[in-house]
Tab-separated table of C-alpha atoms in Angstrom:
chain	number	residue	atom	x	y	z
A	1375	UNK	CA	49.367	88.355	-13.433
A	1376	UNK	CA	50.360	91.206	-15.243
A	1377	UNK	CA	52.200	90.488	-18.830
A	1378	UNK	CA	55.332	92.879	-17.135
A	1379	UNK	CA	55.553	89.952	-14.796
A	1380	UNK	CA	55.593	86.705	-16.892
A	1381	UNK	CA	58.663	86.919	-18.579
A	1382	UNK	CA	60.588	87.281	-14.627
A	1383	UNK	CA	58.258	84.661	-13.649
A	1384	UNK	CA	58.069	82.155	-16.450
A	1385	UNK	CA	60.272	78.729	-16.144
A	1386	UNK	CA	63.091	78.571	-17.485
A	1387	UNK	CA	63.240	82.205	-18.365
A	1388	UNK	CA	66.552	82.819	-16.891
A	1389	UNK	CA	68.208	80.114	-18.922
A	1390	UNK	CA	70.647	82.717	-20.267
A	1391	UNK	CA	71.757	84.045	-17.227
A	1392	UNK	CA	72.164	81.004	-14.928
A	1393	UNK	CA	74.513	78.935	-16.801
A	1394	UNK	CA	77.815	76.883	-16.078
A	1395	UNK	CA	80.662	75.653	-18.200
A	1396	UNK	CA	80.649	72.116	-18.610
A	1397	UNK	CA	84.556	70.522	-19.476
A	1398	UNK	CA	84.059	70.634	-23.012
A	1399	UNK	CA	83.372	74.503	-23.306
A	1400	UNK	CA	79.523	74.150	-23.825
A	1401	UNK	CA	77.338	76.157	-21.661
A	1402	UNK	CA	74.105	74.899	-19.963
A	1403	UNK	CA	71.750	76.500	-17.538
A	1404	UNK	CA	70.936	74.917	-14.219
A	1405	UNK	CA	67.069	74.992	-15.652
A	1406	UNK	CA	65.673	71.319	-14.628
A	1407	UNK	CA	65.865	69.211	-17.953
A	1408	UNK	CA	69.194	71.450	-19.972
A	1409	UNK	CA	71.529	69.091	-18.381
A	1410	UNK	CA	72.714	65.690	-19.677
A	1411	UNK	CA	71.621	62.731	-17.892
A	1412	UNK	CA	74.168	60.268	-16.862
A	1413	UNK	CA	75.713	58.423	-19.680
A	1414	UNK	CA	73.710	54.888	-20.684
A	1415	UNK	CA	71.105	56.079	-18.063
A	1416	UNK	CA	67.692	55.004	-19.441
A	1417	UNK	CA	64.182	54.906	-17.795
A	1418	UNK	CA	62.202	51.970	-16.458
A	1419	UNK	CA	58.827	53.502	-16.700
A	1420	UNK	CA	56.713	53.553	-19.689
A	1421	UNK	CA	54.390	56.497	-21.318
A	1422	UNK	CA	50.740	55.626	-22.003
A	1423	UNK	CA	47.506	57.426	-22.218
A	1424	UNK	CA	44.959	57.857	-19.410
A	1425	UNK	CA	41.685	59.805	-21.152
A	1426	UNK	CA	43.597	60.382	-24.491
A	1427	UNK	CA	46.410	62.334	-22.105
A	1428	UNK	CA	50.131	60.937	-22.430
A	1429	UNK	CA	51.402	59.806	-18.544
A	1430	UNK	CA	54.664	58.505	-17.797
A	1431	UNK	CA	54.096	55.526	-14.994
A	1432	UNK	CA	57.180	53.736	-13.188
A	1433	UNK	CA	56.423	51.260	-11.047
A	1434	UNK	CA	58.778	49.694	-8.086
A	1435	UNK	CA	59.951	46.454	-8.835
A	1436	UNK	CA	58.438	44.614	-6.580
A	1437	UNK	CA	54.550	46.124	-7.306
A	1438	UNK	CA	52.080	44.347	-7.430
A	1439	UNK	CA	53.665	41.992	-5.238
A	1440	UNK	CA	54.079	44.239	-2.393
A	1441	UNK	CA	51.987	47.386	-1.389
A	1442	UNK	CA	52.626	51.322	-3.046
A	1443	UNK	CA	51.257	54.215	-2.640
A	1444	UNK	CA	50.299	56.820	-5.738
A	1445	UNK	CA	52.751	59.647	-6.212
A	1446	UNK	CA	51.634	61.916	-8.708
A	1447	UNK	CA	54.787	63.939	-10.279
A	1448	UNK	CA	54.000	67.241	-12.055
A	1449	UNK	CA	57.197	68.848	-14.043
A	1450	UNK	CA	58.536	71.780	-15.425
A	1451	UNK	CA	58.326	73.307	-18.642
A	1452	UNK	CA	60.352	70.642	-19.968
A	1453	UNK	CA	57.543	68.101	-19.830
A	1454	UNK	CA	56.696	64.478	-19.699
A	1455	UNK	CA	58.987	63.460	-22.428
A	1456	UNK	CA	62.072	65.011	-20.852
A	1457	UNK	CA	64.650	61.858	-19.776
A	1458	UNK	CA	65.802	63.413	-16.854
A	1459	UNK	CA	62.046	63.746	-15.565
A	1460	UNK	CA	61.766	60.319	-16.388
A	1461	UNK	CA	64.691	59.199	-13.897
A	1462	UNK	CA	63.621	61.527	-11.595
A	1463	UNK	CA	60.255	59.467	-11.372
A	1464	UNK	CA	62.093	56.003	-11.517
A	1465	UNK	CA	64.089	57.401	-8.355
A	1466	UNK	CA	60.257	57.844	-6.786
A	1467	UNK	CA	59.470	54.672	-8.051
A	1468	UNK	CA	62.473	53.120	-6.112
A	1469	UNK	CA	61.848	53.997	-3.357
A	1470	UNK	CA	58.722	52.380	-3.611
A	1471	UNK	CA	56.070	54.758	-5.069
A	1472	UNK	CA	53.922	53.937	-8.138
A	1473	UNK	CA	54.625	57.004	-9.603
A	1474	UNK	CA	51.697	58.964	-12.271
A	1475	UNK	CA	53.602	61.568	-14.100
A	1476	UNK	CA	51.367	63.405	-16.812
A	1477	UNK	CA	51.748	65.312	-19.666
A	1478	UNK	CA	50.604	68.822	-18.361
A	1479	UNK	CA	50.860	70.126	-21.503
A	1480	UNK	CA	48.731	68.403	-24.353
A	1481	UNK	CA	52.202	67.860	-26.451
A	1482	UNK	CA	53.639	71.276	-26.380
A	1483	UNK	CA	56.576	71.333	-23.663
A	1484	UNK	CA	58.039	74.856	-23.018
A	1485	UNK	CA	60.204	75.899	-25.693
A	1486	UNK	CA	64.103	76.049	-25.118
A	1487	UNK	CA	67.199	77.610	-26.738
A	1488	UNK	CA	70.264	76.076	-26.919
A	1489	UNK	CA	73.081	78.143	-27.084
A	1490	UNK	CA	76.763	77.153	-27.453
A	1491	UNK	CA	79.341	79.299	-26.906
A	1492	UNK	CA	83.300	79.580	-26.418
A	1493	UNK	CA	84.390	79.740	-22.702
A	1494	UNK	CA	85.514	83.304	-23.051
A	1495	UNK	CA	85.834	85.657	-20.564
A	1496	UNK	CA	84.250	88.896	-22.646
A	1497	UNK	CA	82.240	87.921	-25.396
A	1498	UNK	CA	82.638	89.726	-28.963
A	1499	UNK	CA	80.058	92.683	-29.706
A	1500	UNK	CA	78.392	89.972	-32.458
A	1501	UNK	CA	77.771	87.377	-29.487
A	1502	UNK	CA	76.477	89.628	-27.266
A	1503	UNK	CA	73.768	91.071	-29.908
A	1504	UNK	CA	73.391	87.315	-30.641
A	1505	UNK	CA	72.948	86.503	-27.060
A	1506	UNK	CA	70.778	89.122	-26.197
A	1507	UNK	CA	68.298	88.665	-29.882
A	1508	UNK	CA	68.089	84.901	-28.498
A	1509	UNK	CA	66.886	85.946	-25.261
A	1510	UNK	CA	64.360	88.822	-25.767
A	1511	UNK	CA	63.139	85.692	-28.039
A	1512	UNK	CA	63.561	82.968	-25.717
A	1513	UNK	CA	61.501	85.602	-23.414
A	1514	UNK	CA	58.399	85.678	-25.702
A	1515	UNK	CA	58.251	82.532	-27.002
A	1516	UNK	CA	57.985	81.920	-22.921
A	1517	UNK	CA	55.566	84.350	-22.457
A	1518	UNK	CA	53.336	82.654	-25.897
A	1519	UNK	CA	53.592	79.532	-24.031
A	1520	UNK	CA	52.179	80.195	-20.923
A	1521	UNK	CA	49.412	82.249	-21.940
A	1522	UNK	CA	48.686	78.403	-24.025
A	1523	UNK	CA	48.900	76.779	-20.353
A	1524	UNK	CA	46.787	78.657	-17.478
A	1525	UNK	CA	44.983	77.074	-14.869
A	1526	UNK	CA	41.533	76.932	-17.328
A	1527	UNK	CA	43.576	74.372	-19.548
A	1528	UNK	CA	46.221	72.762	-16.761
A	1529	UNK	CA	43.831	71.885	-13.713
A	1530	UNK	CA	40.837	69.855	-16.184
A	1531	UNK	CA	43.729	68.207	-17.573
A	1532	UNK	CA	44.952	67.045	-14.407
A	1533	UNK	CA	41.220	65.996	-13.133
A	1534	UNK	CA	40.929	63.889	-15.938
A	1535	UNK	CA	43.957	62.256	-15.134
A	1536	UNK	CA	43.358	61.744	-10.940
A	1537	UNK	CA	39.682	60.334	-12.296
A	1538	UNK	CA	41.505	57.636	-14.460
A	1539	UNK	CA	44.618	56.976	-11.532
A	1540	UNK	CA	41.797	56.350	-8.850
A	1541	UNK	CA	40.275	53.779	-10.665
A	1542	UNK	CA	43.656	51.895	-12.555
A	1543	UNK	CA	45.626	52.385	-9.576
A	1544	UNK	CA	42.687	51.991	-6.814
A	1545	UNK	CA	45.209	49.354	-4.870
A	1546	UNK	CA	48.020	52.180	-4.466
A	1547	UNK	CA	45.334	55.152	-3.649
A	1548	UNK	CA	43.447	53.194	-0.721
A	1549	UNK	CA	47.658	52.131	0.776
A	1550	UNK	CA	48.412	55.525	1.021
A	1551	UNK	CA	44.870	56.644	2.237
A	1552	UNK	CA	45.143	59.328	-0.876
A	1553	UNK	CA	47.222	60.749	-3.695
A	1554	UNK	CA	50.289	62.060	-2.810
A	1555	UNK	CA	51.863	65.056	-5.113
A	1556	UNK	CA	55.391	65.988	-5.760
A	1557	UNK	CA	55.689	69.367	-8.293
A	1558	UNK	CA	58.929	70.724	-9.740
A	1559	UNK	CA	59.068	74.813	-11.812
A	1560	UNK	CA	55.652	74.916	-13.095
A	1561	UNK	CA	54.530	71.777	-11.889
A	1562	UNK	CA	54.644	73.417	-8.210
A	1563	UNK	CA	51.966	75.767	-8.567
A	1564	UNK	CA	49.354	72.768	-9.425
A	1565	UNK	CA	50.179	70.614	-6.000
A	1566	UNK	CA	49.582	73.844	-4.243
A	1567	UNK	CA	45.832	74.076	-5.820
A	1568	UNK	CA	45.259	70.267	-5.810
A	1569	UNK	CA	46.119	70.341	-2.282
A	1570	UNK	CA	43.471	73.671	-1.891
A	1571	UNK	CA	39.955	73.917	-1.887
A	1572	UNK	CA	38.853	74.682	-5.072
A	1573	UNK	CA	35.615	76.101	-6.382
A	1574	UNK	CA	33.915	73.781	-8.811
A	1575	UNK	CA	34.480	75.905	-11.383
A	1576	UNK	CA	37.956	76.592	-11.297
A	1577	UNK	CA	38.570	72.575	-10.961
A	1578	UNK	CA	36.634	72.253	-13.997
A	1579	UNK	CA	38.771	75.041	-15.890
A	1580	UNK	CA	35.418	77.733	-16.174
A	1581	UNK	CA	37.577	80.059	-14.130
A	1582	UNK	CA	40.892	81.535	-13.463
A	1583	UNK	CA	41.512	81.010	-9.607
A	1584	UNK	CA	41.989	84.627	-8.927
A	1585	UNK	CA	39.174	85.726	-10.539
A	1586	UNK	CA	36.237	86.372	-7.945
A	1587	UNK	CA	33.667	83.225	-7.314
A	1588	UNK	CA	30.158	83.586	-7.635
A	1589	UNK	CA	28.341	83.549	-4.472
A	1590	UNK	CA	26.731	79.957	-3.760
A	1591	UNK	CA	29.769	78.130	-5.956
A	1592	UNK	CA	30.538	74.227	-4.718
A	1593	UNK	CA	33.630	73.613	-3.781
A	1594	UNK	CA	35.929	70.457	-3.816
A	1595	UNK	CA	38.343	69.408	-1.223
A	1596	UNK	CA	42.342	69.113	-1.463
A	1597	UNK	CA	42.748	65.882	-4.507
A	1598	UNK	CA	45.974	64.976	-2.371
A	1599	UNK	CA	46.872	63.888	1.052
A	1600	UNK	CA	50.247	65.421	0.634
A	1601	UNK	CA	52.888	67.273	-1.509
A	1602	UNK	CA	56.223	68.360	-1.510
A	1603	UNK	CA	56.794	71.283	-4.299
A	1604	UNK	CA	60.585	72.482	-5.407
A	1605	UNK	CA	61.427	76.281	-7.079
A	1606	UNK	CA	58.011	76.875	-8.083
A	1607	UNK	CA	57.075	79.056	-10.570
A	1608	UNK	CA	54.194	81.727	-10.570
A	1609	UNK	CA	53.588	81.000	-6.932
A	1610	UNK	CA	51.553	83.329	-5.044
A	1611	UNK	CA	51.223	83.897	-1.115
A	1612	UNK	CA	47.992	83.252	-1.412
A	1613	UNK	CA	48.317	79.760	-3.196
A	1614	UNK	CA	50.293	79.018	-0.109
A	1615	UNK	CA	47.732	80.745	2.291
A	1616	UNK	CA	45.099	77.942	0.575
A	1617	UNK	CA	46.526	75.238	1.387
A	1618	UNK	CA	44.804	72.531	3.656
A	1619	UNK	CA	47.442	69.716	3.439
A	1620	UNK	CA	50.617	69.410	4.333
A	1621	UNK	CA	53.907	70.477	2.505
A	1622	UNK	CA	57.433	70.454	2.247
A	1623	UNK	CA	58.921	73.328	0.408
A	1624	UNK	CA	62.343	73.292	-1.702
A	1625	UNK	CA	63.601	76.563	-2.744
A	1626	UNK	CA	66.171	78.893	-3.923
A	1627	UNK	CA	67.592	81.823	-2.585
A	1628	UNK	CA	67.616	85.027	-4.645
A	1629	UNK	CA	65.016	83.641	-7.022
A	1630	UNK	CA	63.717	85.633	-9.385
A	1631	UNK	CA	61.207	83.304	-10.690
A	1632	UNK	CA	59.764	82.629	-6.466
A	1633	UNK	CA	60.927	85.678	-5.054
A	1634	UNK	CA	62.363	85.674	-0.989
A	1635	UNK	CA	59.450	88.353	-0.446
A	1636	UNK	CA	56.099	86.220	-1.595
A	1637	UNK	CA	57.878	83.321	-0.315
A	1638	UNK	CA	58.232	84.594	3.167
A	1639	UNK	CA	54.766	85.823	2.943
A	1640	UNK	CA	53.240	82.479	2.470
A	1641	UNK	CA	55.542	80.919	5.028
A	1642	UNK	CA	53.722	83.427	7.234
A	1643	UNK	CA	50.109	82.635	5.857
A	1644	UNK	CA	51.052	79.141	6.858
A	1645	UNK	CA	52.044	79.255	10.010
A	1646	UNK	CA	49.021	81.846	10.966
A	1647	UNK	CA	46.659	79.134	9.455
A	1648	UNK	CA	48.818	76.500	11.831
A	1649	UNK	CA	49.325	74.066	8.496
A	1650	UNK	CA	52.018	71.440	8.914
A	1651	UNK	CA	54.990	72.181	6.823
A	1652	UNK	CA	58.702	72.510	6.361
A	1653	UNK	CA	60.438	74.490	4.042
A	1654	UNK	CA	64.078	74.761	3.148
A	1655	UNK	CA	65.937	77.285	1.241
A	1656	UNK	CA	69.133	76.657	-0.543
A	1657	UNK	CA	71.915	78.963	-1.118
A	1658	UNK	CA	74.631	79.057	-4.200
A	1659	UNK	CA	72.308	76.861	-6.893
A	1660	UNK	CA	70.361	77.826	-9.741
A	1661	UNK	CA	66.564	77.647	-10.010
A	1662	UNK	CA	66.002	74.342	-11.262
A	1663	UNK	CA	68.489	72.645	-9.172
A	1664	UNK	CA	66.304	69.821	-7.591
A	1665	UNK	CA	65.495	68.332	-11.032
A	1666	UNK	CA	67.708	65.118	-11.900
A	1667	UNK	CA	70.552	65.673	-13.918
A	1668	UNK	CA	74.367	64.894	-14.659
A	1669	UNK	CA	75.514	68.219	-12.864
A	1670	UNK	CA	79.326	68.939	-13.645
A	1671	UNK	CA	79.511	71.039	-10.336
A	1672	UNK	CA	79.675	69.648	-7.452
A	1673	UNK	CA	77.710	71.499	-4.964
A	1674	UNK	CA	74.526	71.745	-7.251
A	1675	UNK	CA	75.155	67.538	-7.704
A	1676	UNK	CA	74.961	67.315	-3.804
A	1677	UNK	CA	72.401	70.193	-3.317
A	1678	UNK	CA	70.281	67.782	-5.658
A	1679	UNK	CA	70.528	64.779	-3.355
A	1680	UNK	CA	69.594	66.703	-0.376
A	1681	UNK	CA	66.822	67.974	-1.812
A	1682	UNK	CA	65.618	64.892	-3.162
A	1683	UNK	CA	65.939	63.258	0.268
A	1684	UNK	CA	64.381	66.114	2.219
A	1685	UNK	CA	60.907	65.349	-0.530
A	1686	UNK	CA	61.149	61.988	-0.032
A	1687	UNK	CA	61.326	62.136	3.568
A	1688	UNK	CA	58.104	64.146	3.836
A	1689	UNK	CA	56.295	62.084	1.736
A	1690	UNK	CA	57.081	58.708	3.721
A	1691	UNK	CA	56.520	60.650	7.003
A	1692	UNK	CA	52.769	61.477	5.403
């Protein structure tokens, strides 16, 4: 991808541009993990290490007792650590996943910038040069952070983690007959290639997957049985042209960071390629909308649901 490109592209980049007023003035972006979660909300799960890597697990509450099946949950930027990624799992986990959530990121989540302002209609001259010196910032500090996390670092990281879930977890795997994968923001991109055939090298991080294989190169089959990805990030057609399991697509309309165009490309790609999926695209919310959170406005509270339920319902019909 060209550098002109990342900073459109990069989650959470438009966290100065997609924001709402809360009640008491303070302005938050509807990027998953800037809003609050709901008051005295705290998670059930617990964050341990699987080959040295931090993973959040949350567990239904009736496992071991009765039979799961292994969700894997990749985030956003925001990371492992993030509470509202936490209850977002523990919803998973409710409905009776064992849900694997990993630390993508080796300890460095995406940086953010908080900014608090007055509701005013037309900012002074000052707030606008300090708005705009926090984003160009905000921008490259984005653009640092995901030349740090690339497909070469991400995709070992994750193998590493499957390796360890398949053999802790090897109860939950054989119930669902697989792994199943959920992705949210940058997250989405990495269901799409687990759920691809990759060359061996690109699995084990040697190679960028758009950079040309060498002739003869192994390849390994999709690591899940299914996935359901929301407002990915970076997305290419031709991640979605890949794919070789089914899907269940969340999106946003007028997104900059998974434009209409590549989207409706790899709709295309799909349906040439006859792959089962579904994919729904929601008007009047912010990128970042499917993420849990304690959203002041209504419609993005309810958009949330839906979109949880539409996931959910793909992955129990899988």
């Amino acid at each position: 991808m060209a550098s002109s490109e990342v900073a459109t592209r990069a989650p959470e980049s438009d966290a100065q541009e997609d924001t709402q007023t809360k009640g008491d003035g303070e302005a938050i972006s509807g990027i998953e993990g800037d809003t609050k979660p709901d008051q005295g909300a705290a998670s059930m799960g617990e964050v341990t290490k699987f080959n040295d890597i931090d993973v959040y697990v949350t567990k239904p509450p009736d496992y071991p007792h009765s039979p799961s099946k292994l969700l894997l949950l990749l985030t956003g930027g925001t990371g492992v650590h993030s509470t509202n990624n936490q209850l977002q799992a523990d919803k998973y986990a409710e409905e009776g996943f064992l849900v694997v959530m990993p630390d993508q990121f080796a300890g460095d989540p995406a940086p953010t910038t908080t900014t608090t302002a007055q509701a005013e209609e037309k900012p002074s001259i000052i707030e606008q040069v300090k708005l705009g010196v926090a984003s160009v910032a905000k921008s490259f500090s984005i653009d640092m952070w995901l030349a740090r996390h690339t497909p070469e670092k991400v995709l070992p990281l994750l193998q590493k983690v499957l390796a360890s879930v398949k053999e802790e977890f090897a109860d939950a795997v054989a119930n669902g007959g697989g792994i199943y994968a959920v992705g949210y923001c940058f997250g989405a991109r990495y269901v799409l290639l687990l759920g691809s055939d990759l060359h061996q090298d690109v699995a084990e991080g040697l190679r960028n997957p758009e950079a040309q294989a060498e002739e003869g190169m192994v390849t390994q089959g999709p690591q899940i049985k299914a996935g359901a990805i929301a407002h990915g990030t970076q997305i290419a057609k031709e991640d979605m042209a890949a794919l070789k399991v089914p899907v269940c697509i969340v999106a946003v309309e007028n997104d900059n960071l998974f434009p209409d165009e590549e989207r409706e490309q790899g709709r295309k790609a799909m349906e040439e390629a006859k792959l089962e999926h579904e994919m729904k695209v929601y008007s009047g919310v912010p990128h970042g909308f499917a993420v849990y959170g304690d959203y002041q406005d209504d419609k993005i509270a309810q958009a949330q649901g839906e979109a949880f339920q539409q996931m959910l319902a793909w992955l129990k019909a899988h």
